[in-house]
mmCIF file of C-alpha atoms and ligand atoms in Angstrom:
data_model
loop_
_atom_site.group_PDB
_atom_site.id
_atom_site.type_symbol
_atom_site.label_atom_id
_atom_site.label_comp_id
_atom_site.label_asym_id
_atom_site.label_seq_id
_atom_site.Cartn_x
_atom_site.Cartn_y
_atom_site.Cartn_z
ATOM 1 C CA GLU A 1 -11.995 -1.053 14.796
ATOM 2 C CA LYS A 2 -12.007 2.707 14.299
ATOM 3 C CA LYS A 3 -9.679 2.340 11.332
ATOM 4 C CA GLN A 4 -12.115 -0.086 9.686
ATOM 5 C CA GLU A 5 -15.074 2.238 10.218
ATOM 6 C CA ARG A 6 -13.133 5.080 8.678
ATOM 7 C CA ALA A 7 -12.209 2.858 5.747
ATOM 8 C CA ALA A 8 -15.805 1.802 5.194
ATOM 9 C CA ALA A 9 -17.028 5.380 5.497
ATOM 10 C CA ALA A 10 -14.483 6.539 2.940
ATOM 11 C CA GLY A 11 -15.819 3.991 0.458
ATOM 12 C CA CYS A 12 -13.977 4.217 -2.820
ATOM 13 C CA SER A 13 -14.990 7.748 -3.629
ATOM 14 C CA MET A 14 -11.831 8.610 -5.522
ATOM 15 C CA GLY A 15 -10.732 5.193 -6.755
ATOM 16 C CA GLU A 16 -12.269 2.693 -9.135
ATOM 17 C CA PRO A 17 -15.687 1.335 -8.226
ATOM 18 C CA SER A 18 -14.725 -1.909 -6.470
ATOM 19 C CA ARG A 19 -15.882 -2.620 -2.958
ATOM 20 C CA ALA A 20 -13.797 -2.768 0.198
ATOM 21 C CA LEU A 21 -14.716 -5.638 2.532
ATOM 22 C CA SER A 22 -14.178 -6.079 6.251
ATOM 23 C CA ARG A 23 -11.821 -8.771 7.512
ATOM 24 C CA GLU A 24 -14.761 -10.991 8.529
ATOM 25 C CA GLU A 25 -16.448 -10.738 5.130
ATOM 26 C CA ALA A 26 -13.150 -11.363 3.347
ATOM 27 C CA LEU A 27 -12.321 -14.477 5.384
ATOM 28 C CA ARG A 28 -15.518 -16.137 4.089
ATOM 29 C CA PHE A 29 -13.750 -16.526 0.735
ATOM 30 C CA ARG A 30 -11.868 -19.715 1.535
ATOM 31 C CA PRO A 31 -8.790 -21.358 0.079
ATOM 32 C CA PRO A 32 -8.028 -23.293 -2.079
ATOM 33 C CA CYS A 33 -10.573 -21.627 -4.424
ATOM 34 C CA TRP A 34 -9.525 -18.232 -3.173
ATOM 35 C CA LYS A 35 -5.912 -17.318 -2.568
ATOM 36 C CA HIS A 36 -5.238 -14.741 0.136
ATOM 37 C CA ALA A 37 -2.574 -12.055 -0.128
ATOM 38 C CA CYS A 38 -1.484 -9.334 2.309
ATOM 39 C CA HIS A 39 0.238 -6.073 1.480
ATOM 40 C CA ILE A 40 1.133 -3.103 3.642
ATOM 41 C CA LEU A 41 1.496 0.649 3.350
ATOM 42 C CA LEU A 42 4.293 1.821 5.644
ATOM 43 C CA TYR A 43 4.576 5.544 6.275
ATOM 44 C CA ALA A 44 6.332 8.032 8.502
ATOM 45 C CA PRO A 45 5.922 11.753 9.159
ATOM 46 C CA CYS A 46 8.547 13.561 7.121
ATOM 47 C CA PRO A 47 9.228 17.156 8.103
ATOM 48 C CA GLY A 48 11.576 18.067 5.208
ATOM 49 C CA ARG A 49 10.919 20.350 2.253
ATOM 50 C CA LEU A 50 11.820 19.709 -1.384
ATOM 51 C CA PHE A 51 14.008 22.557 -2.732
ATOM 52 C CA GLY A 52 13.588 24.085 0.714
ATOM 53 C CA MET A 53 10.005 25.012 -0.246
ATOM 54 C CA ILE A 54 7.594 22.165 -0.880
ATOM 55 C CA PRO A 55 6.492 20.207 2.213
ATOM 56 C CA LEU A 56 7.163 16.469 1.866
ATOM 57 C CA ARG A 57 4.464 15.693 4.515
ATOM 58 C CA TYR A 58 5.049 11.927 4.837
ATOM 59 C CA ALA A 59 7.351 9.232 3.509
ATOM 60 C CA VAL A 60 5.084 6.524 2.010
ATOM 61 C CA LEU A 61 6.818 3.351 0.779
ATOM 62 C CA MET A 62 5.972 1.506 -2.433
ATOM 63 C CA GLN A 63 8.005 -0.797 -4.652
ATOM 64 C CA MET A 64 8.772 -1.371 -8.307
ATOM 65 C CA ARG A 65 7.867 -4.984 -8.960
ATOM 66 C CA PHE A 66 9.530 -7.505 -11.274
ATOM 67 C CA ASP A 67 6.661 -7.012 -13.727
ATOM 68 C CA GLY A 68 7.284 -3.264 -14.074
ATOM 69 C CA ARG A 69 4.195 -2.359 -12.052
ATOM 70 C CA LEU A 70 4.060 -0.453 -8.790
ATOM 71 C CA GLY A 71 2.744 -2.152 -5.677
ATOM 72 C CA PHE A 72 3.136 -2.483 -1.935
ATOM 73 C CA PRO A 73 5.436 -4.887 -0.126
ATOM 74 C CA GLY A 74 3.746 -8.179 0.798
ATOM 75 C CA GLY A 75 2.471 -11.230 -1.028
ATOM 76 C CA PHE A 76 0.536 -14.450 -0.913
ATOM 77 C CA VAL A 77 -0.216 -16.063 2.411
ATOM 78 C CA ASP A 78 0.939 -19.697 2.211
ATOM 79 C CA PRO A 79 -0.838 -22.647 3.877
ATOM 80 C CA GLN A 80 2.169 -22.981 6.245
ATOM 81 C CA ASP A 81 1.707 -19.414 7.515
ATOM 82 C CA GLY A 82 -0.151 -19.500 10.843
ATOM 83 C CA SER A 83 -2.168 -16.339 10.175
ATOM 84 C CA LEU A 84 -2.537 -13.459 7.724
ATOM 85 C CA GLU A 85 -0.095 -11.436 9.818
ATOM 86 C CA GLU A 86 2.490 -14.240 9.909
ATOM 87 C CA GLY A 87 2.245 -14.568 6.130
ATOM 88 C CA LEU A 88 2.680 -10.832 5.737
ATOM 89 C CA SER A 89 5.665 -10.795 8.107
ATOM 90 C CA ARG A 90 7.354 -13.572 6.116
ATOM 91 C CA GLU A 91 6.775 -11.735 2.830
ATOM 92 C CA LEU A 92 8.145 -8.509 4.340
ATOM 93 C CA GLN A 93 11.265 -10.351 5.434
ATOM 94 C CA GLU A 94 11.711 -11.674 1.863
ATOM 95 C CA GLU A 95 10.978 -8.361 0.118
ATOM 96 C CA LEU A 96 12.300 -5.733 2.568
ATOM 97 C CA GLY A 97 15.132 -7.683 4.138
ATOM 98 C CA PRO A 98 16.473 -7.800 7.690
ATOM 99 C CA GLY A 99 14.945 -4.441 8.727
ATOM 100 C CA ALA A 100 11.498 -6.054 8.504
ATOM 101 C CA ALA A 101 12.206 -8.089 11.655
ATOM 102 C CA LEU A 102 11.651 -4.895 13.669
ATOM 103 C CA LEU A 103 8.184 -4.214 12.205
ATOM 104 C CA GLN A 104 5.906 -6.470 14.309
ATOM 105 C CA VAL A 105 2.826 -6.293 12.084
ATOM 106 C CA ALA A 106 -0.309 -7.042 14.127
ATOM 107 C CA GLU A 107 -4.061 -7.446 13.596
ATOM 108 C CA ASN A 108 -4.384 -3.864 14.751
ATOM 109 C CA ASP A 109 -2.618 -2.731 11.555
ATOM 110 C CA TYR A 110 -5.306 -4.315 9.338
ATOM 111 C CA PHE A 111 -7.132 -1.783 7.128
ATOM 112 C CA ASN A 112 -9.448 -3.511 4.621
ATOM 113 C CA SER A 113 -9.741 -6.210 1.955
ATOM 114 C CA PHE A 114 -10.644 -6.343 -1.727
ATOM 115 C CA ILE A 115 -11.623 -9.332 -3.801
ATOM 116 C CA SER A 116 -10.707 -9.722 -7.449
ATOM 117 C CA GLU A 117 -11.737 -12.555 -9.766
ATOM 118 C CA LYS A 118 -9.457 -11.909 -12.731
ATOM 119 C CA PRO A 119 -6.897 -13.155 -13.672
ATOM 120 C CA ARG A 120 -7.502 -15.420 -10.661
ATOM 121 C CA GLN A 121 -9.536 -15.404 -7.501
ATOM 122 C CA VAL A 122 -7.559 -13.411 -4.946
ATOM 123 C CA VAL A 123 -8.572 -11.827 -1.648
ATOM 124 C CA ALA A 124 -6.179 -8.915 -1.109
ATOM 125 C CA HIS A 125 -5.881 -7.788 2.507
ATOM 126 C CA PHE A 126 -4.366 -4.408 3.163
ATOM 127 C CA TYR A 127 -2.490 -3.156 6.216
ATOM 128 C CA VAL A 128 -1.358 0.332 7.163
ATOM 129 C CA LYS A 129 1.339 1.076 9.706
ATOM 130 C CA GLN A 130 2.907 4.318 10.846
ATOM 131 C CA LEU A 131 6.621 4.278 11.660
ATOM 132 C CA SER A 132 9.031 6.923 12.839
ATOM 133 C CA LEU A 133 11.170 8.395 10.076
ATOM 134 C CA GLU A 134 14.205 6.739 11.707
ATOM 135 C CA GLN A 135 12.523 3.301 11.500
ATOM 136 C CA LEU A 136 11.538 3.867 7.886
ATOM 137 C CA ARG A 137 15.057 4.970 6.962
ATOM 138 C CA ALA A 138 16.514 1.880 8.659
ATOM 139 C CA LEU A 139 14.234 -0.255 6.459
ATOM 140 C CA GLU A 140 15.263 1.609 3.314
ATOM 141 C CA GLU A 141 18.959 1.317 4.131
ATOM 142 C CA ARG A 142 18.806 -2.475 4.465
ATOM 143 C CA ALA A 143 16.317 -3.202 1.673
ATOM 144 C CA THR A 144 19.047 -4.114 -0.828
ATOM 145 C CA GLN A 145 19.948 -7.012 1.492
ATOM 146 C CA ALA A 146 16.528 -8.579 0.921
ATOM 147 C CA LYS A 147 16.421 -12.050 -0.648
ATOM 148 C CA ASP A 148 14.079 -10.777 -3.372
ATOM 149 C CA HIS A 149 16.006 -7.561 -4.109
ATOM 150 C CA GLY A 150 16.776 -7.381 -7.817
ATOM 151 C CA LEU A 151 14.481 -10.356 -8.411
ATOM 152 C CA GLU A 152 10.812 -9.956 -7.465
ATOM 153 C CA VAL A 153 11.501 -6.469 -6.088
ATOM 154 C CA MET A 154 13.388 -4.025 -8.319
ATOM 155 C CA GLY A 155 13.527 -1.323 -5.669
ATOM 156 C CA LEU A 156 11.739 0.619 -2.955
ATOM 157 C CA MET A 157 10.561 4.176 -3.447
ATOM 158 C CA ARG A 158 8.781 7.005 -1.685
ATOM 159 C CA VAL A 159 5.575 8.407 -3.152
ATOM 160 C CA PRO A 160 5.679 12.162 -3.944
ATOM 161 C CA LEU A 161 2.830 13.668 -1.912
ATOM 162 C CA TYR A 162 2.848 17.139 -3.474
ATOM 163 C CA THR A 163 1.870 18.681 -6.776
ATOM 164 C CA LEU A 164 4.334 20.955 -8.531
ATOM 165 C CA ARG A 165 3.297 24.283 -10.008
ATOM 166 C CA ASP A 166 2.740 22.784 -13.452
ATOM 167 C CA GLY A 167 -0.158 20.814 -11.944
ATOM 168 C CA VAL A 168 1.144 17.404 -13.071
ATOM 169 C CA GLY A 169 4.595 16.916 -11.536
ATOM 170 C CA GLY A 170 4.612 14.992 -8.242
ATOM 171 C CA LEU A 171 1.558 13.015 -7.161
ATOM 172 C CA PRO A 172 -0.423 13.329 -10.443
ATOM 173 C CA ALA A 173 2.482 11.971 -12.514
ATOM 174 C CA PHE A 174 3.084 9.231 -9.946
ATOM 175 C CA LEU A 175 -0.589 8.173 -10.099
ATOM 176 C CA SER A 176 -0.428 7.899 -13.895
ATOM 177 C CA ASN A 177 1.988 4.941 -13.594
ATOM 178 C CA THR A 178 0.782 1.363 -13.953
ATOM 179 C CA PHE A 179 -0.108 -0.342 -10.668
ATOM 180 C CA ILE A 180 -0.679 -3.985 -9.761
ATOM 181 C CA GLY A 181 -4.185 -5.082 -8.761
ATOM 182 C CA ASN A 182 -5.894 -2.529 -6.538
ATOM 183 C CA ALA A 183 -2.671 -0.887 -5.384
ATOM 184 C CA ARG A 184 -3.477 2.513 -6.881
ATOM 185 C CA GLU A 185 -6.889 2.529 -5.264
ATOM 186 C CA GLN A 186 -5.376 1.376 -1.953
ATOM 187 C CA LEU A 187 -2.863 4.222 -2.053
ATOM 188 C CA ILE A 188 -5.465 6.898 -2.803
ATOM 189 C CA GLN A 189 -7.802 5.604 -0.118
ATOM 190 C CA VAL A 190 -5.119 5.674 2.581
ATOM 191 C CA LEU A 191 -3.915 9.141 1.559
ATOM 192 C CA GLU A 192 -7.512 10.298 2.013
ATOM 193 C CA VAL A 193 -8.520 8.407 5.153
ATOM 194 C CA PHE A 194 -5.298 9.103 7.078
ATOM 195 C CA HIS A 195 -5.168 12.730 5.896
ATOM 196 C CA LEU A 196 -1.673 12.267 4.450
ATOM 197 C CA VAL A 197 -2.535 14.738 1.671
ATOM 198 C CA PRO A 198 -5.079 17.584 1.918
ATOM 199 C CA ARG A 199 -8.359 16.389 0.443
ATOM 200 C CA GLU A 200 -8.627 19.050 -2.230
ATOM 201 C CA MET A 201 -5.057 18.476 -3.428
ATOM 202 C CA LEU A 202 -5.710 14.727 -3.621
ATOM 203 C CA GLN A 203 -8.884 15.202 -5.663
ATOM 204 C CA LYS A 204 -7.072 17.513 -8.068
ATOM 205 C CA ALA A 205 -4.160 15.085 -8.377
ATOM 206 C CA VAL A 206 -6.493 12.175 -9.206
ATOM 207 C CA HIS A 207 -8.243 14.344 -11.785
ATOM 208 C CA ALA A 208 -4.955 15.537 -13.351
ATOM 209 C CA ALA A 209 -3.652 11.940 -13.480
ATOM 210 C CA ARG A 210 -6.787 10.881 -15.350
ATOM 211 C CA LYS A 211 -6.171 13.542 -17.991
ATOM 212 C CA MET A 212 -2.541 12.433 -18.427
ATOM 213 C CA SER A 213 -3.277 8.791 -19.247
HETATM 214 P P1 GTP B 301 5.180 -14.871 -5.552
HETATM 215 O O1 GTP B 301 6.512 -15.207 -4.961
HETATM 216 O O2 GTP B 301 5.230 -14.785 -7.024
HETATM 217 O O3 GTP B 301 4.106 -15.717 -5.025
HETATM 218 O O4 GTP B 301 4.864 -13.324 -5.137
HETATM 219 P P2 GTP B 301 4.225 -12.751 -3.822
HETATM 220 O O5 GTP B 301 3.854 -13.845 -2.890
HETATM 221 O O6 GTP B 301 5.118 -11.690 -3.332
HETATM 222 O O7 GTP B 301 2.860 -12.144 -4.366
HETATM 223 P P3 GTP B 301 2.541 -10.680 -4.892
HETATM 224 O O8 GTP B 301 3.099 -9.638 -3.996
HETATM 225 O O9 GTP B 301 2.838 -10.599 -6.322
HETATM 226 O O10 GTP B 301 0.968 -10.565 -4.676
HETATM 227 C C1 GTP B 301 0.074 -11.626 -4.721
HETATM 228 C C2 GTP B 301 -1.204 -11.207 -5.410
HETATM 229 O O11 GTP B 301 -1.641 -9.941 -4.975
HETATM 230 C C3 GTP B 301 -1.056 -11.091 -6.913
HETATM 231 O O12 GTP B 301 -2.276 -11.599 -7.446
HETATM 232 C C4 GTP B 301 -0.979 -9.637 -7.216
HETATM 233 O O13 GTP B 301 -1.707 -9.364 -8.383
HETATM 234 C C5 GTP B 301 -1.638 -8.987 -6.036
HETATM 235 N N1 GTP B 301 -0.886 -7.811 -5.567
HETATM 236 C C6 GTP B 301 0.446 -7.621 -5.561
HETATM 237 N N2 GTP B 301 0.772 -6.438 -5.024
HETATM 238 C C7 GTP B 301 -0.392 -5.857 -4.677
HETATM 239 C C8 GTP B 301 -0.719 -4.623 -4.069
HETATM 240 O O14 GTP B 301 0.114 -3.782 -3.735
HETATM 241 N N3 GTP B 301 -2.029 -4.392 -3.884
HETATM 242 C C9 GTP B 301 -2.981 -5.280 -4.251
HETATM 243 N N4 GTP B 301 -4.248 -4.964 -4.033
HETATM 244 N N5 GTP B 301 -2.712 -6.439 -4.821
HETATM 245 C C10 GTP B 301 -1.444 -6.727 -5.036
HETATM 246 MN MN1 MN B 302 19.662 18.181 -7.739
HETATM 247 MN MN1 MN B 303 7.010 -11.974 -2.303
HETATM 248 MN MN1 MN B 304 5.069 -9.497 -3.251
HETATM 249 MN MN1 MN B 305 5.263 -15.287 -2.045
HETATM 250 MN MN1 MN B 306 8.348 -15.267 -4.106
#
């Protein structure tokens, strides 16, 4: 509830101008016309420092997809899936492997939804879940055992949440990659709403990324 209010309040100030919907609004777009997909941002507090100097802040997981674009783990909810969360759990099992069994994604982890009409009509639901660093590392260690590893998923990665002294290395360079669907916007919104990166640094990184591309 609180999470959703924060998401709505944050709007899309730093992303592209598409609108975030609540779960209720999003569920009015019904299959089979509209396909529903669920993806999740998993993160953990990360106390380390790069080169002993630069705070890492958090470990945020994303993946390199088969199509060369960056996105979050998750996928389409199938008609056989009992709920959005069951569909997401199945996709996480396929894409993250056996470590995903420990995740227990629940309705409480829901963040927001976006609709897109091109190339097809998809309602993309987004979840956010905080883990301990130990849990996140356990996922990473077993991810190569996933059924989709090397196929639909080319690898997991952590997002650099700092900007190097040149003003482009780190988060700005990461943001200038190509992302699937709304994934870039989803990432920026969560970094802002959950205070994973100081607001001013995030704004500068988004600005620097824009100049790079
Ligand atoms: P298939 O086995 O090919 O069905 O893949 P999948 O079920 O894993 O689906 P996928 O993860 O590719 O996502 C389904 C839909 O959501 C596609 O239309 C993608 O364009 C879109 N999508 C994929 N990843 C993300 C993401 O991280 N964020 C958002 N917003 N959309 C995504
Ligand atoms: Mn080295
Ligand atoms: Mn999948
Ligand atoms: Mn997927
Ligand atoms: Mn799938
Ligand atoms: Mn698949």
